[in-house]
Amino acid sequence: MGTLSLEKIDHLLWLGRYVERSYTTLRFITVTYDKAIDSTDGNWKGQLEELGFASETENVLEFFRDCLFNEANLCSLAHSMGAAYDNAVMLRDVLGTESLSYVQMATDAIKAAESSESPLLDLQLVQDNIMAFKGCIDDYVADDASRNIIKCGMSVERIDLYARLSYRLDCLKQETHRLASRIDRTGAPYDKQAFKDLIDIVFAPSFPESATYETLGKLLSVVARIFP
């Protein structure tokens, strides 16, 4: 575990998770919004249920603004990016000014988008700044364990979201490979049996072609156990 405290490991892990949650949630919401604008059958709400969004409104714009900008909504983009920033601030000494600044700029871009007449342009800046942060940590996070904990957090969150949304399931083998290449380089405690169970599910011959809701539910349970 080196010089990293359990508290710092937790902040690093959740920084990675919240950054990835923000990125994937934003991509999924914007794609779903485009479908909702073109849809006439009223099924656009159901596509976001697995992310935890629920609302009585039938107004498409009002619903999606809540998904994006309502910080009180724990599933929203604004909440996730705000949580990422809170963790990043606690890691200023590990991340460096350059890496932290991209998290700040992504957070600021969400606030700008909320009041913008062209919110999609500002939301694109959110994605761009998150991608810049992901690249920046390779150059500016000197500690190998810290860098790998952040990336493990990203991988765990991506696996969780893809399973939750039944989205890009064909990418889970590659993401599990990434996690396997990093997890033992973190020095952080993790549940080895849970990780083995993840590998068994994802690399089963029938996955993802024959994956059922039961399979994906088991996968979510396993992922939740990897980091205690």
mmCIF file of C-alpha atoms in Angstrom:
data_model
loop_
_atom_site.group_PDB
_atom_site.id
_atom_site.type_symbol
_atom_site.label_atom_id
_atom_site.label_comp_id
_atom_site.label_asym_id
_atom_site.label_seq_id
_atom_site.Cartn_x
_atom_site.Cartn_y
_atom_site.Cartn_z
ATOM 1 C CA MET A 1 0.000 0.000 0.000
ATOM 2 C CA GLY A 2 3.070 2.234 0.255
ATOM 3 C CA THR A 3 2.491 5.689 1.707
ATOM 4 C CA LEU A 4 -1.165 5.876 0.638
ATOM 5 C CA SER A 5 -3.651 5.938 3.484
ATOM 6 C CA LEU A 6 -6.950 4.101 3.216
ATOM 7 C CA GLU A 7 -8.678 7.495 3.105
ATOM 8 C CA LYS A 8 -6.578 8.616 0.135
ATOM 9 C CA ILE A 9 -7.162 5.293 -1.644
ATOM 10 C CA ASP A 10 -10.890 5.836 -1.201
ATOM 11 C CA HIS A 11 -10.710 9.356 -2.679
ATOM 12 C CA LEU A 12 -8.645 8.102 -5.642
ATOM 13 C CA LEU A 13 -11.022 5.243 -6.338
ATOM 14 C CA TRP A 14 -14.125 7.434 -6.172
ATOM 15 C CA LEU A 15 -12.508 10.159 -8.236
ATOM 16 C CA GLY A 16 -12.080 7.592 -11.000
ATOM 17 C CA ARG A 17 -15.596 6.250 -10.540
ATOM 18 C CA TYR A 18 -17.309 9.645 -10.529
ATOM 19 C CA VAL A 19 -15.322 10.922 -13.514
ATOM 20 C CA GLU A 20 -16.296 7.847 -15.517
ATOM 21 C CA ARG A 21 -19.891 8.026 -14.271
ATOM 22 C CA SER A 22 -20.079 11.628 -15.483
ATOM 23 C CA TYR A 23 -18.616 10.785 -18.883
ATOM 24 C CA THR A 24 -20.696 7.687 -19.605
ATOM 25 C CA THR A 25 -23.882 9.179 -18.142
ATOM 26 C CA LEU A 26 -23.506 12.296 -20.296
ATOM 27 C CA ARG A 27 -22.963 10.258 -23.445
ATOM 28 C CA PHE A 28 -25.920 8.015 -22.678
ATOM 29 C CA ILE A 29 -28.231 10.924 -21.782
ATOM 30 C CA THR A 30 -27.450 12.892 -24.936
ATOM 31 C CA VAL A 31 -27.990 9.864 -27.191
ATOM 32 C CA THR A 32 -31.252 9.087 -25.393
ATOM 33 C CA TYR A 33 -32.319 12.739 -25.703
ATOM 34 C CA ASP A 34 -31.849 12.625 -29.462
ATOM 35 C CA LYS A 35 -34.031 9.509 -29.583
ATOM 36 C CA ALA A 36 -36.644 11.154 -27.349
ATOM 37 C CA ILE A 37 -36.931 14.162 -29.642
ATOM 38 C CA ASP A 38 -37.641 11.835 -32.566
ATOM 39 C CA SER A 39 -39.876 9.469 -30.585
ATOM 40 C CA THR A 40 -43.660 9.572 -30.564
ATOM 41 C CA ASP A 41 -44.329 6.474 -28.472
ATOM 42 C CA GLY A 42 -43.390 7.923 -25.047
ATOM 43 C CA ASN A 43 -40.761 5.276 -24.213
ATOM 44 C CA TRP A 44 -37.916 7.744 -23.735
ATOM 45 C CA LYS A 45 -38.221 7.693 -19.933
ATOM 46 C CA GLY A 46 -37.699 3.957 -19.658
ATOM 47 C CA GLN A 47 -34.279 4.190 -21.284
ATOM 48 C CA LEU A 48 -32.946 6.045 -18.237
ATOM 49 C CA GLU A 49 -34.630 4.060 -15.479
ATOM 50 C CA GLU A 50 -31.570 1.889 -14.925
ATOM 51 C CA LEU A 51 -29.557 5.010 -14.102
ATOM 52 C CA GLY A 52 -32.074 5.815 -11.372
ATOM 53 C CA PHE A 53 -33.913 8.648 -13.088
ATOM 54 C CA ALA A 54 -37.632 8.936 -12.416
ATOM 55 C CA SER A 55 -40.036 11.805 -12.933
ATOM 56 C CA GLU A 56 -43.747 12.368 -13.395
ATOM 57 C CA THR A 57 -43.229 15.038 -16.034
ATOM 58 C CA GLU A 58 -44.084 14.308 -19.641
ATOM 59 C CA ASN A 59 -42.038 17.279 -20.831
ATOM 60 C CA VAL A 60 -38.933 15.926 -22.573
ATOM 61 C CA LEU A 61 -36.807 19.049 -22.045
ATOM 62 C CA GLU A 62 -37.749 19.352 -18.366
ATOM 63 C CA PHE A 63 -36.961 15.681 -17.752
ATOM 64 C CA PHE A 64 -33.553 15.830 -19.398
ATOM 65 C CA ARG A 65 -32.598 19.093 -17.690
ATOM 66 C CA ASP A 66 -33.204 17.308 -14.392
ATOM 67 C CA CYS A 67 -30.969 14.419 -15.516
ATOM 68 C CA LEU A 68 -28.214 16.843 -16.450
ATOM 69 C CA PHE A 69 -28.325 19.785 -14.082
ATOM 70 C CA ASN A 70 -30.210 18.971 -10.877
ATOM 71 C CA GLU A 71 -27.453 18.599 -8.269
ATOM 72 C CA ALA A 72 -30.007 17.369 -5.719
ATOM 73 C CA ASN A 73 -30.650 14.381 -7.994
ATOM 74 C CA LEU A 74 -27.970 11.871 -6.986
ATOM 75 C CA CYS A 75 -28.057 10.326 -10.474
ATOM 76 C CA SER A 76 -27.532 13.581 -12.369
ATOM 77 C CA LEU A 77 -24.482 14.652 -14.336
ATOM 78 C CA ALA A 78 -24.114 17.733 -12.122
ATOM 79 C CA HIS A 79 -24.058 15.647 -8.944
ATOM 80 C CA SER A 80 -21.547 13.122 -10.316
ATOM 81 C CA MET A 81 -19.170 15.785 -11.618
ATOM 82 C CA GLY A 82 -19.492 17.729 -8.375
ATOM 83 C CA ALA A 83 -18.587 14.592 -6.423
ATOM 84 C CA ALA A 84 -15.611 14.023 -8.728
ATOM 85 C CA TYR A 85 -14.420 17.564 -8.022
ATOM 86 C CA ASP A 86 -14.843 17.146 -4.245
ATOM 87 C CA ASN A 87 -12.610 14.067 -4.348
ATOM 88 C CA ALA A 88 -10.111 15.761 -6.659
ATOM 89 C CA VAL A 89 -9.704 18.709 -4.281
ATOM 90 C CA MET A 90 -8.778 16.288 -1.502
ATOM 91 C CA LEU A 91 -6.083 14.884 -3.822
ATOM 92 C CA ARG A 92 -4.525 18.155 -4.949
ATOM 93 C CA ASP A 93 -1.057 17.042 -3.816
ATOM 94 C CA VAL A 94 -1.344 13.795 -5.800
ATOM 95 C CA LEU A 95 -3.005 15.119 -8.964
ATOM 96 C CA GLY A 96 -1.148 18.380 -9.455
ATOM 97 C CA THR A 97 -2.653 21.647 -10.684
ATOM 98 C CA GLU A 98 -2.914 20.568 -14.322
ATOM 99 C CA SER A 99 -4.997 17.458 -13.688
ATOM 100 C CA LEU A 100 -7.198 19.174 -11.113
ATOM 101 C CA SER A 101 -7.870 22.070 -13.492
ATOM 102 C CA TYR A 102 -9.552 19.779 -16.038
ATOM 103 C CA VAL A 103 -11.952 18.482 -13.384
ATOM 104 C CA GLN A 104 -12.694 22.100 -12.446
ATOM 105 C CA MET A 105 -13.266 23.084 -16.083
ATOM 106 C CA ALA A 106 -15.625 20.147 -16.651
ATOM 107 C CA THR A 107 -17.608 21.189 -13.568
ATOM 108 C CA ASP A 108 -17.715 24.813 -14.756
ATOM 109 C CA ALA A 109 -18.854 23.718 -18.226
ATOM 110 C CA ILE A 110 -21.891 21.971 -16.712
ATOM 111 C CA LYS A 111 -22.875 25.192 -14.944
ATOM 112 C CA ALA A 112 -22.372 27.150 -18.173
ATOM 113 C CA ALA A 113 -24.500 24.647 -20.100
ATOM 114 C CA GLU A 114 -27.358 25.007 -17.622
ATOM 115 C CA SER A 115 -27.755 28.707 -18.441
ATOM 116 C CA SER A 116 -26.723 28.509 -22.097
ATOM 117 C CA GLU A 117 -28.945 28.914 -25.128
ATOM 118 C CA SER A 118 -26.794 26.265 -26.824
ATOM 119 C CA PRO A 119 -26.219 23.753 -23.985
ATOM 120 C CA LEU A 120 -24.972 20.956 -26.239
ATOM 121 C CA LEU A 121 -21.869 23.003 -27.094
ATOM 122 C CA ASP A 122 -21.005 23.437 -23.419
ATOM 123 C CA LEU A 123 -21.780 19.788 -22.719
ATOM 124 C CA GLN A 124 -19.281 18.872 -25.409
ATOM 125 C CA LEU A 125 -16.722 20.819 -23.367
ATOM 126 C CA VAL A 126 -17.585 18.630 -20.384
ATOM 127 C CA GLN A 127 -16.693 15.537 -22.406
ATOM 128 C CA ASP A 128 -13.553 17.175 -23.794
ATOM 129 C CA ASN A 129 -12.299 18.185 -20.352
ATOM 130 C CA ILE A 130 -12.965 14.740 -18.889
ATOM 131 C CA MET A 131 -11.000 13.170 -21.745
ATOM 132 C CA ALA A 132 -8.204 15.691 -21.167
ATOM 133 C CA PHE A 133 -8.157 14.751 -17.477
ATOM 134 C CA LYS A 134 -7.866 11.076 -18.349
ATOM 135 C CA GLY A 135 -4.863 11.819 -20.539
ATOM 136 C CA CYS A 136 -3.357 14.306 -18.104
ATOM 137 C CA ILE A 137 -3.066 11.886 -15.206
ATOM 138 C CA ASP A 138 -0.599 9.812 -17.228
ATOM 139 C CA ASP A 139 1.725 12.828 -17.430
ATOM 140 C CA TYR A 140 1.165 14.564 -14.105
ATOM 141 C CA VAL A 141 0.309 11.887 -11.528
ATOM 142 C CA ALA A 142 3.793 10.685 -10.677
ATOM 143 C CA ASP A 143 2.816 7.992 -8.200
ATOM 144 C CA ASP A 144 2.139 4.750 -10.072
ATOM 145 C CA ALA A 145 -0.195 3.332 -7.409
ATOM 146 C CA SER A 146 -2.311 6.505 -7.315
ATOM 147 C CA ARG A 147 -2.619 6.603 -11.089
ATOM 148 C CA ASN A 148 -3.666 2.965 -11.240
ATOM 149 C CA ILE A 149 -6.240 3.336 -8.460
ATOM 150 C CA ILE A 150 -7.922 6.147 -10.425
ATOM 151 C CA LYS A 151 -7.943 4.007 -13.550
ATOM 152 C CA CYS A 152 -9.272 0.995 -11.651
ATOM 153 C CA GLY A 153 -12.095 3.198 -10.406
ATOM 154 C CA MET A 154 -12.855 4.182 -13.992
ATOM 155 C CA SER A 155 -12.898 0.545 -15.118
ATOM 156 C CA VAL A 156 -15.110 -0.613 -12.246
ATOM 157 C CA GLU A 157 -17.596 2.180 -12.945
ATOM 158 C CA ARG A 158 -17.613 1.481 -16.679
ATOM 159 C CA ILE A 159 -18.277 -2.227 -16.109
ATOM 160 C CA ASP A 160 -21.034 -1.358 -13.628
ATOM 161 C CA LEU A 161 -22.752 1.127 -15.946
ATOM 162 C CA TYR A 162 -22.488 -1.010 -19.068
ATOM 163 C CA ALA A 163 -24.028 -3.950 -17.201
ATOM 164 C CA ARG A 164 -26.703 -1.753 -15.613
ATOM 165 C CA LEU A 165 -27.693 -0.304 -18.984
ATOM 166 C CA SER A 166 -27.147 -3.477 -21.067
ATOM 167 C CA TYR A 167 -24.919 -1.180 -23.084
ATOM 168 C CA ARG A 168 -21.765 -2.100 -25.018
ATOM 169 C CA LEU A 169 -21.558 -5.465 -23.301
ATOM 170 C CA ASP A 170 -19.075 -6.609 -25.936
ATOM 171 C CA CYS A 171 -16.567 -4.141 -24.394
ATOM 172 C CA LEU A 172 -16.583 -5.783 -20.965
ATOM 173 C CA LYS A 173 -13.876 -8.334 -21.778
ATOM 174 C CA GLN A 174 -11.482 -5.568 -22.794
ATOM 175 C CA GLU A 175 -12.381 -3.498 -19.729
ATOM 176 C CA THR A 176 -11.813 -6.483 -17.449
ATOM 177 C CA HIS A 177 -8.411 -6.985 -19.096
ATOM 178 C CA ARG A 178 -7.569 -3.361 -18.279
ATOM 179 C CA LEU A 179 -8.648 -3.816 -14.682
ATOM 180 C CA ALA A 180 -6.597 -7.019 -14.373
ATOM 181 C CA SER A 181 -3.468 -5.266 -15.662
ATOM 182 C CA ARG A 182 -3.726 -2.563 -12.998
ATOM 183 C CA ILE A 183 -5.387 -3.893 -9.884
ATOM 184 C CA ASP A 184 -2.306 -5.569 -8.392
ATOM 185 C CA ARG A 185 -0.231 -2.439 -9.068
ATOM 186 C CA THR A 186 -2.391 -0.293 -6.795
ATOM 187 C CA GLY A 187 -1.383 -1.725 -3.435
ATOM 188 C CA ALA A 188 -5.037 -1.263 -2.469
ATOM 189 C CA PRO A 189 -7.017 -4.035 -0.758
ATOM 190 C CA TYR A 190 -9.557 -5.751 -2.977
ATOM 191 C CA ASP A 191 -11.710 -8.873 -2.931
ATOM 192 C CA LYS A 192 -9.806 -11.407 -5.039
ATOM 193 C CA GLN A 193 -12.723 -13.854 -5.103
ATOM 194 C CA ALA A 194 -15.058 -11.149 -6.391
ATOM 195 C CA PHE A 195 -12.577 -10.307 -9.126
ATOM 196 C CA LYS A 196 -12.295 -13.988 -10.070
ATOM 197 C CA ASP A 197 -16.096 -14.184 -10.201
ATOM 198 C CA LEU A 198 -16.126 -11.156 -12.542
ATOM 199 C CA ILE A 199 -13.655 -12.889 -14.863
ATOM 200 C CA ASP A 200 -15.733 -16.088 -14.820
ATOM 201 C CA ILE A 201 -18.876 -14.192 -15.873
ATOM 202 C CA VAL A 202 -17.350 -11.922 -18.496
ATOM 203 C CA PHE A 203 -15.211 -14.605 -20.136
ATOM 204 C CA ALA A 204 -17.891 -17.301 -20.171
ATOM 205 C CA PRO A 205 -18.319 -18.631 -23.750
ATOM 206 C CA SER A 206 -21.951 -17.489 -23.835
ATOM 207 C CA PHE A 207 -21.232 -13.904 -22.737
ATOM 208 C CA PRO A 208 -22.479 -11.425 -23.829
ATOM 209 C CA GLU A 209 -24.618 -13.016 -26.547
ATOM 210 C CA SER A 210 -26.744 -15.041 -24.140
ATOM 211 C CA ALA A 211 -26.550 -12.724 -21.135
ATOM 212 C CA THR A 212 -29.827 -12.535 -19.191
ATOM 213 C CA TYR A 213 -31.049 -10.002 -16.629
ATOM 214 C CA GLU A 214 -30.098 -12.566 -13.998
ATOM 215 C CA THR A 215 -26.558 -12.738 -15.396
ATOM 216 C CA LEU A 216 -26.221 -8.959 -15.440
ATOM 217 C CA GLY A 217 -27.635 -8.727 -11.915
ATOM 218 C CA LYS A 218 -25.019 -11.195 -10.706
ATOM 219 C CA LEU A 219 -22.351 -9.202 -12.529
ATOM 220 C CA LEU A 220 -23.437 -6.000 -10.765
ATOM 221 C CA SER A 221 -23.312 -7.766 -7.399
ATOM 222 C CA VAL A 222 -19.797 -9.049 -8.087
ATOM 223 C CA VAL A 223 -18.508 -5.648 -9.237
ATOM 224 C CA ALA A 224 -19.832 -4.016 -6.066
ATOM 225 C CA ARG A 225 -17.707 -6.396 -3.968
ATOM 226 C CA ILE A 226 -14.349 -5.894 -5.671
ATOM 227 C CA PHE A 227 -13.292 -2.871 -3.643
ATOM 228 C CA PRO A 228 -14.616 -3.079 -0.067
#
